[in-house]
PDB file of C-alpha atoms in Angstrom:
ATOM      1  CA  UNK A   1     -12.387  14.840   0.763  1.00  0.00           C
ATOM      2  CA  UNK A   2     -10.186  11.483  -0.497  1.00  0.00           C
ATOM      3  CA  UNK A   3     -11.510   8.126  -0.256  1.00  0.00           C
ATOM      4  CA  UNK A   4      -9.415   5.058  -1.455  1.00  0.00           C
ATOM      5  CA  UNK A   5     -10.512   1.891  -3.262  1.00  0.00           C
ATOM      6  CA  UNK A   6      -8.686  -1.163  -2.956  1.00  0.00           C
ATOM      7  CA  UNK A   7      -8.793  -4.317  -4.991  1.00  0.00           C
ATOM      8  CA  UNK A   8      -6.058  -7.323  -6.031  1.00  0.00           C
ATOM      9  CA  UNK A   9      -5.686  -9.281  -2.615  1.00  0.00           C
ATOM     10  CA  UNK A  10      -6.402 -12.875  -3.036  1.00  0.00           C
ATOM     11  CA  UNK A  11      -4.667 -16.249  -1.848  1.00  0.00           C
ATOM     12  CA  UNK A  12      -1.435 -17.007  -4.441  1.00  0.00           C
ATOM     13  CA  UNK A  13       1.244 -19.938  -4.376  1.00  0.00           C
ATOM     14  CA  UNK A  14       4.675 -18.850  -2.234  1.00  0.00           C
ATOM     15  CA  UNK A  15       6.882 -16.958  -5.305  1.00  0.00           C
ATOM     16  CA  UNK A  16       3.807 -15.879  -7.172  1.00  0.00           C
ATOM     17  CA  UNK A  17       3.146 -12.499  -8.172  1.00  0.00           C
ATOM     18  CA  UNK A  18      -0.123 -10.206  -6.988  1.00  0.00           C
ATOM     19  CA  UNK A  19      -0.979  -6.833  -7.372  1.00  0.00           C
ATOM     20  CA  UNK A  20      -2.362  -4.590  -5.634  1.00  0.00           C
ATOM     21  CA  UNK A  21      -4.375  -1.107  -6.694  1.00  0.00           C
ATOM     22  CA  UNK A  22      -5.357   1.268  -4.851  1.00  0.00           C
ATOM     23  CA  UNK A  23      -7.972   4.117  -6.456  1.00  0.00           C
ATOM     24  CA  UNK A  24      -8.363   7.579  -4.825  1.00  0.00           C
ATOM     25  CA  UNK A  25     -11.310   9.887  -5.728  1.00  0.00           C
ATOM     26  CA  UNK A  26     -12.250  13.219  -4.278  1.00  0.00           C
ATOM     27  CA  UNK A  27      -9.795  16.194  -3.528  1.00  0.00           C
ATOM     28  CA  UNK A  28      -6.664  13.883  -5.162  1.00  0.00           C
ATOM     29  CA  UNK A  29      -4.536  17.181  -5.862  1.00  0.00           C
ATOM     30  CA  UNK A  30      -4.313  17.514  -1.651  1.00  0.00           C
ATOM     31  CA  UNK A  31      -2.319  14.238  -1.265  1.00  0.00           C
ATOM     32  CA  UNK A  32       1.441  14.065  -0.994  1.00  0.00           C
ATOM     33  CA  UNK A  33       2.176  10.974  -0.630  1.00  0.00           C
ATOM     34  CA  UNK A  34       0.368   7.373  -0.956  1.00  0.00           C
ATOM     35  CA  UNK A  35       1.661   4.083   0.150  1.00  0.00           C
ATOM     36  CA  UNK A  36       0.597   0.839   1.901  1.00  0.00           C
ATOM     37  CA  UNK A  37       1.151  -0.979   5.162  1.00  0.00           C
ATOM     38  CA  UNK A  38       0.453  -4.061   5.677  1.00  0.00           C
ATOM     39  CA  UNK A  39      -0.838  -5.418   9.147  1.00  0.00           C
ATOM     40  CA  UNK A  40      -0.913  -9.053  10.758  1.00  0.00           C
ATOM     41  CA  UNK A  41      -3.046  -9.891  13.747  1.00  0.00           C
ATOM     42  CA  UNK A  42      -1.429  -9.349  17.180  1.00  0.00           C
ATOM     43  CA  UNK A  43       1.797  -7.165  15.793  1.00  0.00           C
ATOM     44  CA  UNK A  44       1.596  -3.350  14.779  1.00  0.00           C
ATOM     45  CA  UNK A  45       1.157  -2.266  11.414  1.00  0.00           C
ATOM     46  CA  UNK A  46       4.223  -2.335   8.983  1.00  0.00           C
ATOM     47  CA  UNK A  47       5.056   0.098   6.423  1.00  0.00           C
ATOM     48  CA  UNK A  48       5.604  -1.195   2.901  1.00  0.00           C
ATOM     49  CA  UNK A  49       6.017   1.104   0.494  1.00  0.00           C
ATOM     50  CA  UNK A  50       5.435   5.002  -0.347  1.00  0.00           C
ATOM     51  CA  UNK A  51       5.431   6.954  -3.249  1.00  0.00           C
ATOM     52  CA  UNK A  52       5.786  10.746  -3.054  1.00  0.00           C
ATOM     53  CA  UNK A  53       3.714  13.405  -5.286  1.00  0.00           C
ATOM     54  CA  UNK A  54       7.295  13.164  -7.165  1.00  0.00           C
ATOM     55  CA  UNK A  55       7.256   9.785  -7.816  1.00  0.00           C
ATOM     56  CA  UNK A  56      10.348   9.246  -5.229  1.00  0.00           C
ATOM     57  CA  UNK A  57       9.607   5.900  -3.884  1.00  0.00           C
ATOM     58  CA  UNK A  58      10.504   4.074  -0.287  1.00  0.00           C
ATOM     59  CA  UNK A  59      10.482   0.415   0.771  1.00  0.00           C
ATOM     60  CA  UNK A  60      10.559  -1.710   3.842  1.00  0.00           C
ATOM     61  CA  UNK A  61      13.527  -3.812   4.466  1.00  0.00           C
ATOM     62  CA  UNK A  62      11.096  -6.969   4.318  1.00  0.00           C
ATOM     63  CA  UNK A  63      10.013  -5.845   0.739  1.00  0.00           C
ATOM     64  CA  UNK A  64      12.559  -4.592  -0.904  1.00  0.00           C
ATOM     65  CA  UNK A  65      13.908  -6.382  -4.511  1.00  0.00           C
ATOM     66  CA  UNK A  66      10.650  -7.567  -4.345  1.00  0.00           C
ATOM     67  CA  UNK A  67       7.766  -5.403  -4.395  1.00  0.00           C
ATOM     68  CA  UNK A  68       7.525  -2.338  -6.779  1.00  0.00           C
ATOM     69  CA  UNK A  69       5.207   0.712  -5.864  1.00  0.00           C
ATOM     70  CA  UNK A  70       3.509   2.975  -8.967  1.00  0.00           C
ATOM     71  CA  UNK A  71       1.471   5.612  -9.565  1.00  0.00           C
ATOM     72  CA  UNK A  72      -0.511   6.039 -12.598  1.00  0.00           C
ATOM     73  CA  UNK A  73      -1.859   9.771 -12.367  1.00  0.00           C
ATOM     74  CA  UNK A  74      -4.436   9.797 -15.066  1.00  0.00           C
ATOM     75  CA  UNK A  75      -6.085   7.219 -13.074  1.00  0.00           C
ATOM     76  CA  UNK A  76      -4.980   8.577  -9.794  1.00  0.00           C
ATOM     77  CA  UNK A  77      -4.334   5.328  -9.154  1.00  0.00           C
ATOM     78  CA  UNK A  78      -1.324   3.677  -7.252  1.00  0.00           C
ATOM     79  CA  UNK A  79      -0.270   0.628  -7.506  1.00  0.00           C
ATOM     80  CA  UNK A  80       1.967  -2.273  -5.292  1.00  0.00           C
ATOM     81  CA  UNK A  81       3.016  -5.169  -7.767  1.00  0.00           C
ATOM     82  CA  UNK A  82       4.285  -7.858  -5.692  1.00  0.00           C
ATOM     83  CA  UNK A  83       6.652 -10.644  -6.325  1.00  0.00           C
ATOM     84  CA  UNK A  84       8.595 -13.308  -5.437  1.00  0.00           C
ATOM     85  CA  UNK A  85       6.034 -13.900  -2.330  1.00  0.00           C
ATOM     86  CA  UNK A  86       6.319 -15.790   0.503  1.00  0.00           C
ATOM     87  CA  UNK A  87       4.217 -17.115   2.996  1.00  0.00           C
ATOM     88  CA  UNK A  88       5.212 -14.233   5.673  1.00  0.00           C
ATOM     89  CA  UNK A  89       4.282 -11.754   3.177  1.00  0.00           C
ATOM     90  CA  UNK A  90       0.664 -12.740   4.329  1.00  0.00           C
ATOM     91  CA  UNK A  91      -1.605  -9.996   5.989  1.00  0.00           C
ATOM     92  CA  UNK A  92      -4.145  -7.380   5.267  1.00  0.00           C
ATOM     93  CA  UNK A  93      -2.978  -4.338   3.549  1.00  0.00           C
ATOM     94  CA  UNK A  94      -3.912  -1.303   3.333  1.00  0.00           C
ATOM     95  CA  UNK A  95      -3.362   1.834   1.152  1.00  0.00           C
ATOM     96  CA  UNK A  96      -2.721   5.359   2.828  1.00  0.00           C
ATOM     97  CA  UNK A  97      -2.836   8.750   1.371  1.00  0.00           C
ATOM     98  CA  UNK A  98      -0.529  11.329   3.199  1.00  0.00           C
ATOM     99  CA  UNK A  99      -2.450  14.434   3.353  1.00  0.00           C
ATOM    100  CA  UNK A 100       0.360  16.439   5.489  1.00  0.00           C
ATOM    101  CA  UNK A 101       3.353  14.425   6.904  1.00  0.00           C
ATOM    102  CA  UNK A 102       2.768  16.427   9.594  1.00  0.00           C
ATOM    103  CA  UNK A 103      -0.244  16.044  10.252  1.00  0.00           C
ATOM    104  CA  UNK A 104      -0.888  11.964  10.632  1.00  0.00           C
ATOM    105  CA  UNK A 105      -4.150  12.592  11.949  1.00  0.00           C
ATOM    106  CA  UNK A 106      -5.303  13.756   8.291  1.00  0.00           C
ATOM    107  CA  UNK A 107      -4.372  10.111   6.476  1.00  0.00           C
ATOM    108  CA  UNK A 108      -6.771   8.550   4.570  1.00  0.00           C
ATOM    109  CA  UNK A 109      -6.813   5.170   4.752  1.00  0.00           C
ATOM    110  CA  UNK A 110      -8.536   2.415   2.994  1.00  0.00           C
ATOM    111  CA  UNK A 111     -10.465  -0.259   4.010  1.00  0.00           C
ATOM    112  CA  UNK A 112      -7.413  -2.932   3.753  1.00  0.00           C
ATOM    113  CA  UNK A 113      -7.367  -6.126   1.738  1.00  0.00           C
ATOM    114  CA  UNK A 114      -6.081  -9.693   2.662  1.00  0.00           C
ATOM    115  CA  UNK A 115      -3.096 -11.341   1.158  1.00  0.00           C
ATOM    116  CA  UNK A 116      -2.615 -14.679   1.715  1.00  0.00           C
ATOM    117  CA  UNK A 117       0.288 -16.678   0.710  1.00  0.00           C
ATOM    118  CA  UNK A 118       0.394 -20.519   0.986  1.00  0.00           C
ATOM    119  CA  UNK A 119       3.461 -22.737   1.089  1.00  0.00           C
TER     120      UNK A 119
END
C-alpha cells in the first residue's frame, strides 16, 4: 500500500519560483513511475511531469524550460521545482504514483495542492 504526501503550494508573484514535494510511504519499491498533473476547475486534468523508476523524465508542452521534476530516493521523495511562473500556471496539483502503466486503475494519487499565481 502507497500513500503520497504533498506540501509546497502557496500563492507566489508571476516569474517566481515554488516547489513542490511529494512524499510516498508504504510499498515504495512497487511504483514505476511518479509525476504530477495539475487540474483547473471546469477543464480535465493536465499532465505535467513524470519521472520513471530510471530517472527518465517527461514534460508537458505548457511546462517545459520551466519546471524540473526530481526524485530523491533516500527520501522516496519526488520533487516539481517550478519556475519562471505565470499566472496560467495556477491550479491544484497533484502527485501520482504509477503502479502499472497498464493498469491506471492502480494509481495512487494524492490529495492535490493549490498553486496560485498572481499578476
Amino acid at each position: 500500500q502507497v500513500q503520497l504526501v504533498e506540501s509546497g503550494g502557496g500563492l507566489v508573484q508571476a516569474g517566481g519560483s515554488l516547489r513542490l514535494s511529494c512524499a510516498a510511504s508504504g510499498s515504495t519499491v512497487s511504483i514505476n513511475a511518479m509525476g504530477w498533473y495539475r487540474q483547473v476547475p471546469g477543464k480535465h486534468r493536465e499532465s505535467v511531469a513524470a519521472i520513471s523508476s530510471g530517472g527518465t523524465t517527461n514534460y508537458g508542452d505548457s511546462v517545459k524550460g520551466r519546471f524540473t521534476i526530481s526524485r530523491d530516493n533516500a527520501k522516496n521523495t519526488v520533487y516539481l521545482q517550478m519556475n519562471s511562473l505565470k499566472p496560467e500556471d495556477t491550479a491544484v496539483y497533484y502527485c501520482v504514483a504509477i503502479m502499472d502503466v497498464d493498469f491506471p486503475e492502480y494509481d495512487v494519487w494524492g490529495q492535490g495542492t493549490q498553486v496560485t499565481v498572481s499578476s
